[in-house]
Coordinates of C-alpha atoms in Angstrom, one line a residue:
X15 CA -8.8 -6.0 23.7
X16 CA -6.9 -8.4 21.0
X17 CA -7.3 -8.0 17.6
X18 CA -8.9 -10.6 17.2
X19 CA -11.6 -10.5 20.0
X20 CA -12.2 -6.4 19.0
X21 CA -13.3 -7.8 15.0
X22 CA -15.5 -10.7 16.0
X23 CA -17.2 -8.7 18.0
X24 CA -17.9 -5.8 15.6
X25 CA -17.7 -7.0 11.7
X26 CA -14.5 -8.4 9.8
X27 CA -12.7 -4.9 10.0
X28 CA -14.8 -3.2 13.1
X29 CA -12.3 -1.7 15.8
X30 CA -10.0 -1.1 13.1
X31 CA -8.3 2.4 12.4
X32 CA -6.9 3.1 9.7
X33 CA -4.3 5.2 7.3
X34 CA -4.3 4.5 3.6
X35 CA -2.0 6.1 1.3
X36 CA -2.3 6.6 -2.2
X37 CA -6.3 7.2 -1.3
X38 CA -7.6 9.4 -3.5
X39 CA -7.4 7.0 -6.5
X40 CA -6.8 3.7 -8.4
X41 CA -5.8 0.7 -5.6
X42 CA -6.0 2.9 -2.9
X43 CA -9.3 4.2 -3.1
X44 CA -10.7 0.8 -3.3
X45 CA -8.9 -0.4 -0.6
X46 CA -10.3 3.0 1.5
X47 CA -13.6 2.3 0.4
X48 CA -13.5 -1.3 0.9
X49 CA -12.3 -0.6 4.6
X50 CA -15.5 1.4 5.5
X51 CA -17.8 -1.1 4.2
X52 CA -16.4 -3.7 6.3
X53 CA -16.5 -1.4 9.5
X54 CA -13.1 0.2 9.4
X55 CA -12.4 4.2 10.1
X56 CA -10.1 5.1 7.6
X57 CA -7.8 8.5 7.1
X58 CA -7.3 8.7 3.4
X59 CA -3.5 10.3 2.8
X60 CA -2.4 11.6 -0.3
X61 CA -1.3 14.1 -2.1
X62 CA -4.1 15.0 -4.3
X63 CA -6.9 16.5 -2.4
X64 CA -9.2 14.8 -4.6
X65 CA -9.2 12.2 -1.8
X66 CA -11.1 14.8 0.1
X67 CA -14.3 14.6 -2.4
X68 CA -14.0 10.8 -0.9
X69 CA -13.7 10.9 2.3
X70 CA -17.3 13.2 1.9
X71 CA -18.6 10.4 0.2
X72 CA -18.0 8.0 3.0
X73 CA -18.7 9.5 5.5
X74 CA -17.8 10.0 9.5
X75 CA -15.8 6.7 9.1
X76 CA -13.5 8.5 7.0
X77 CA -11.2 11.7 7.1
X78 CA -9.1 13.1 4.4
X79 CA -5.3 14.2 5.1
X80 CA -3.0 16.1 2.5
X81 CA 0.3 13.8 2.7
X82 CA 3.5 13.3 0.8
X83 CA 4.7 10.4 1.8
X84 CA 8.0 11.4 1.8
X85 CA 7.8 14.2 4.4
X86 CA 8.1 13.3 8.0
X87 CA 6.0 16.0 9.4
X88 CA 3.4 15.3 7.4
X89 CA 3.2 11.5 7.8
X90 CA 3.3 12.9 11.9
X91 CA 0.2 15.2 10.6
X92 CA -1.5 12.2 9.5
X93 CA -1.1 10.1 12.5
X94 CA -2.5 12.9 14.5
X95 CA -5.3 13.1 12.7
X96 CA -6.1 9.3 13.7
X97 CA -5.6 9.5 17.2
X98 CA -7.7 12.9 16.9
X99 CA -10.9 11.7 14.5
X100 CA -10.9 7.8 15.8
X101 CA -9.0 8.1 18.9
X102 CA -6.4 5.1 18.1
X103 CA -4.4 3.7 15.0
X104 CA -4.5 -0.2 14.3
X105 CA -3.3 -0.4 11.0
X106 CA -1.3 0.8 7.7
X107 CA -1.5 -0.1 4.2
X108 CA 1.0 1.7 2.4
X109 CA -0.3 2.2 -1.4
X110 CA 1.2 5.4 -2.4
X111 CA 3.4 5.2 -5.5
X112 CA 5.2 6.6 -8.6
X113 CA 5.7 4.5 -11.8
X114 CA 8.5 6.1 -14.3
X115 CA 8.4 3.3 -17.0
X116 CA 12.2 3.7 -18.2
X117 CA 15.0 1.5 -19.2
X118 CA 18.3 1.8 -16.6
X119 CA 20.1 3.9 -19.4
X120 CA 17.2 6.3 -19.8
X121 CA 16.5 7.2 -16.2
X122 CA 18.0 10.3 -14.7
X123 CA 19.5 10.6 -11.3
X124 CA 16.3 12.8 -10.5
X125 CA 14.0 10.3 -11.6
X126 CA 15.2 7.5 -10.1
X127 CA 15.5 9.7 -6.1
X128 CA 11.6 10.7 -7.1
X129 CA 10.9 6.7 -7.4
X130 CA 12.8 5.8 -4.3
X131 CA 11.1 8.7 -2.4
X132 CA 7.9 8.0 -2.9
X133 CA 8.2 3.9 -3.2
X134 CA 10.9 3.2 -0.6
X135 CA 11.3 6.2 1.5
X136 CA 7.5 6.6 2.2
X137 CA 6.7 2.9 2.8
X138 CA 10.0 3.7 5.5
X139 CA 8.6 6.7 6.9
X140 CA 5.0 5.5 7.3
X141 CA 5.9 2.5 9.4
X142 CA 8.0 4.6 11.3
X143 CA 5.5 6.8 12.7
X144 CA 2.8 4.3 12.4
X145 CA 4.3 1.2 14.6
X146 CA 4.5 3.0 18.2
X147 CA 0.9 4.1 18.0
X148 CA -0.6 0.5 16.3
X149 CA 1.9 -1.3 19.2
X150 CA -0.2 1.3 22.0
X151 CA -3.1 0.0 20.5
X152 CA -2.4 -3.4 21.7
X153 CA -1.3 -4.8 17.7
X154 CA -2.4 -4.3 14.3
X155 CA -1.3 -4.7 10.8
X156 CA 0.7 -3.4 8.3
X157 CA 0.6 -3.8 4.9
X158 CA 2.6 -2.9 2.5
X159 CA 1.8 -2.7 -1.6
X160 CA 4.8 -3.5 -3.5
X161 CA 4.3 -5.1 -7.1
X162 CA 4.9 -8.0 -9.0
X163 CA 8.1 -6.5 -10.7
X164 CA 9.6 -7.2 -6.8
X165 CA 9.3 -11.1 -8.0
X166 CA 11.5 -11.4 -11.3
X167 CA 13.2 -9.3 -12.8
X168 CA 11.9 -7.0 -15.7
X169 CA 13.3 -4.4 -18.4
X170 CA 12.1 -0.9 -19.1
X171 CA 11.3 -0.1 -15.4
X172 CA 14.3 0.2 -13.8
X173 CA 14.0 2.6 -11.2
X174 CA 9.8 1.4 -10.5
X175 CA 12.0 -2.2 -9.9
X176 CA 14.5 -0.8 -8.0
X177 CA 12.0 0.5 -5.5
X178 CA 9.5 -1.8 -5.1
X179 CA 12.1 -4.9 -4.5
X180 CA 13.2 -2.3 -1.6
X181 CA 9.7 -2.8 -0.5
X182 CA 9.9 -6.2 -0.4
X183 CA 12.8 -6.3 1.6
X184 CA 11.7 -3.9 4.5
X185 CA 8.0 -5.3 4.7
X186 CA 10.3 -8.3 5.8
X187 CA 12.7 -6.9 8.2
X188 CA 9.9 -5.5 9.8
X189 CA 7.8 -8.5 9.9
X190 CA 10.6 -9.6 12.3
X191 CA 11.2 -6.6 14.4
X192 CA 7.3 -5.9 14.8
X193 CA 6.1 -9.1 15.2
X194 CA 7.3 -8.5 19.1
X195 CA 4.8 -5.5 19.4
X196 CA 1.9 -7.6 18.2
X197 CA 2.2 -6.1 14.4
X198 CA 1.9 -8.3 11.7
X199 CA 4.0 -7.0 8.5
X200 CA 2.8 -8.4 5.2
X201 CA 3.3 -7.4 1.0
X202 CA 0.7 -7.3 -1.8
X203 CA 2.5 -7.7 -5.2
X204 CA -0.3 -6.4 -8.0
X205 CA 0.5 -7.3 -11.3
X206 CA -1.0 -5.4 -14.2
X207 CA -4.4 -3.8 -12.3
X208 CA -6.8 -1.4 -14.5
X209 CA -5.7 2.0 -12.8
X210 CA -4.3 5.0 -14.9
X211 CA -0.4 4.5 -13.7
X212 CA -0.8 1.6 -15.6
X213 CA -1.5 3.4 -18.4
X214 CA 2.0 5.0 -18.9
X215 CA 2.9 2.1 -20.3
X216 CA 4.5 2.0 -24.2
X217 CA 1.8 1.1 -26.4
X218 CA 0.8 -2.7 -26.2
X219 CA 3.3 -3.2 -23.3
X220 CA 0.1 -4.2 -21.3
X221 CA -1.3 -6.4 -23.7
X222 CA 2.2 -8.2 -23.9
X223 CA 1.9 -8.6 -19.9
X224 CA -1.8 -9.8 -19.8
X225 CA -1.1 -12.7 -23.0
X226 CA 1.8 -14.1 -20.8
X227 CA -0.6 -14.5 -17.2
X228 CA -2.9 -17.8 -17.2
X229 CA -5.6 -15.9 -16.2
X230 CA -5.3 -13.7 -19.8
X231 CA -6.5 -10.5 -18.4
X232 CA -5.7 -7.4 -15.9
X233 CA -6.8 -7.1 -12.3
X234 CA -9.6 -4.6 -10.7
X235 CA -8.7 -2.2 -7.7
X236 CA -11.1 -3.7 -5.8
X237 CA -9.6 -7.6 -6.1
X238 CA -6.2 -6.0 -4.6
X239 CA -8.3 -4.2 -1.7
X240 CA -10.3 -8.0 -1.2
X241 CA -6.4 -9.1 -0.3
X242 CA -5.9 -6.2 1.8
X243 CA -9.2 -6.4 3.5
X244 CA -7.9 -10.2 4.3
X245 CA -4.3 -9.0 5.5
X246 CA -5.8 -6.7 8.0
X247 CA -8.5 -8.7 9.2
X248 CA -8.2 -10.7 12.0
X249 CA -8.8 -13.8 9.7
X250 CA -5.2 -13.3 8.7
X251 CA -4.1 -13.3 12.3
X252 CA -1.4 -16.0 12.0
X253 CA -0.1 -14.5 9.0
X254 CA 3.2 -12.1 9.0
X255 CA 5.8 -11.4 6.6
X256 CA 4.3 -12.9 3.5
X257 CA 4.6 -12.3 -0.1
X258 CA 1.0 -12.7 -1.7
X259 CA 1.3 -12.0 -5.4
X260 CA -2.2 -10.5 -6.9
X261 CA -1.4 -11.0 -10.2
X262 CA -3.3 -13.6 -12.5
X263 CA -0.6 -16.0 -12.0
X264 CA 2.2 -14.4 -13.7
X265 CA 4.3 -15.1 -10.7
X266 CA 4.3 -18.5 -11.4

């Protein structure tokens, strides 16, 4: 059954399975929960087992899976645990990610391999082990949460930059070489959301961001998982390998 066909027939996200990194907090909690209340079965991946206290609280749509994204095995752990609690694997959202808020001459050569192992590595990894099974599946989606620092260039996050313009340029590539398998490849880029990365800022760093957007003020979790929700649903069906900021304008 399409994609398509298999939503219409059962809610804007029913038939969908689903893996969502980054779960157990901030963006990708909301996007976890916002998947189940629109009919999705979700595994919630991360590191933190908090994500498991979740996953409780939603219920037999949802299953918790211990995941660093930038193990192999364990992304093949959490793809197995799809197939084995909903029996398929339609889509991805990749939402897992470290923010290190340094300048270039401030970042250490450890720092700046944990950013790309987390932010570029495990978007790499993820769609790796998650194409064959959503291209079994008859198609899906993929979507992949960069940021808006992957749209300009910024100072003081240097290695957060670094990574997430590597996102940008994969969730293209493989918009291209998916598309064939029936899996659509698109990128959210957040600007400043209310989650407690964000927080790590310097002091009035975020209030500097939020006087330059048009809109004047941050973005909620849930309005980047509303974008997500659209990605993946089948309304979003002629849609591969865009860029949509989620950002209050600042992209403009």
């Amino acid at each position: 059954m399409s994609e398509g066909v298999e939503s219409a027939s059962n809610g804007r996200l029913g038939g969908t399975v689903a893996i969502v990194t980054g779960a157990a907090s901030g963006m990708g909690a909301a996007i976890a929960r916002k998947f189940v209340e629109a009919g999705a079965s979700v595994v919630l991946a991360d590191r933190n087992p908090a994500g498991e206290r979740l996953a409780a609280e939603l219920g037999a749509a949802a299953r918790f899976q211990l995941l660093d994204v930038a193990s192999e095995s364990q992304w093949d752990d959490a793809c197995s645990t799809a197939l084995a609690a909903f029996g398929k694997l339609t889509a991805l959202v990749n939402c897992a990610g470290i923010f290190i808020p340094l300048p270039m001459l401030e970042t250490d050569r450890e720092q700046f391999a944990r950013s790309v192992d987390v932010n570029q590595l495990g978007v790499f990894l993820g769609m790796k082990a998650a194409a064959p099974l959503i291209a079994d599946a008859g198609g899906g989606s993929i979507v992949n949460i960069s940021s808006g620092v992957a749209l300009r260039g910024i100072a003081g996050m240097f290695a957060y930059s670094a990574s997430k313009w590597a996102v940008r340029g994969m969730t293209r590539c493989a918009a291209l070489e998916l598309a064939k398998h029936g899996i659509r490849v698109n990128g959210i880029y957040p600007g400043a959301i209310d989650t407690p990365m964000i927080q790590l800022n310097p002091a009035g760093f975020n209030d500097a961001i939020v006087a330059t957007m048009p809109l004047a003020r941050m973005g909620t979790p849930d309005e980047i998982a509303d974008a997500v929700t659209f990605l993946t649903s089948a309304e979003a069906a002629y849609i591969t390998g865009a860029e949509l900021p989620v950002d209050g304008g600042g992209a403009i």
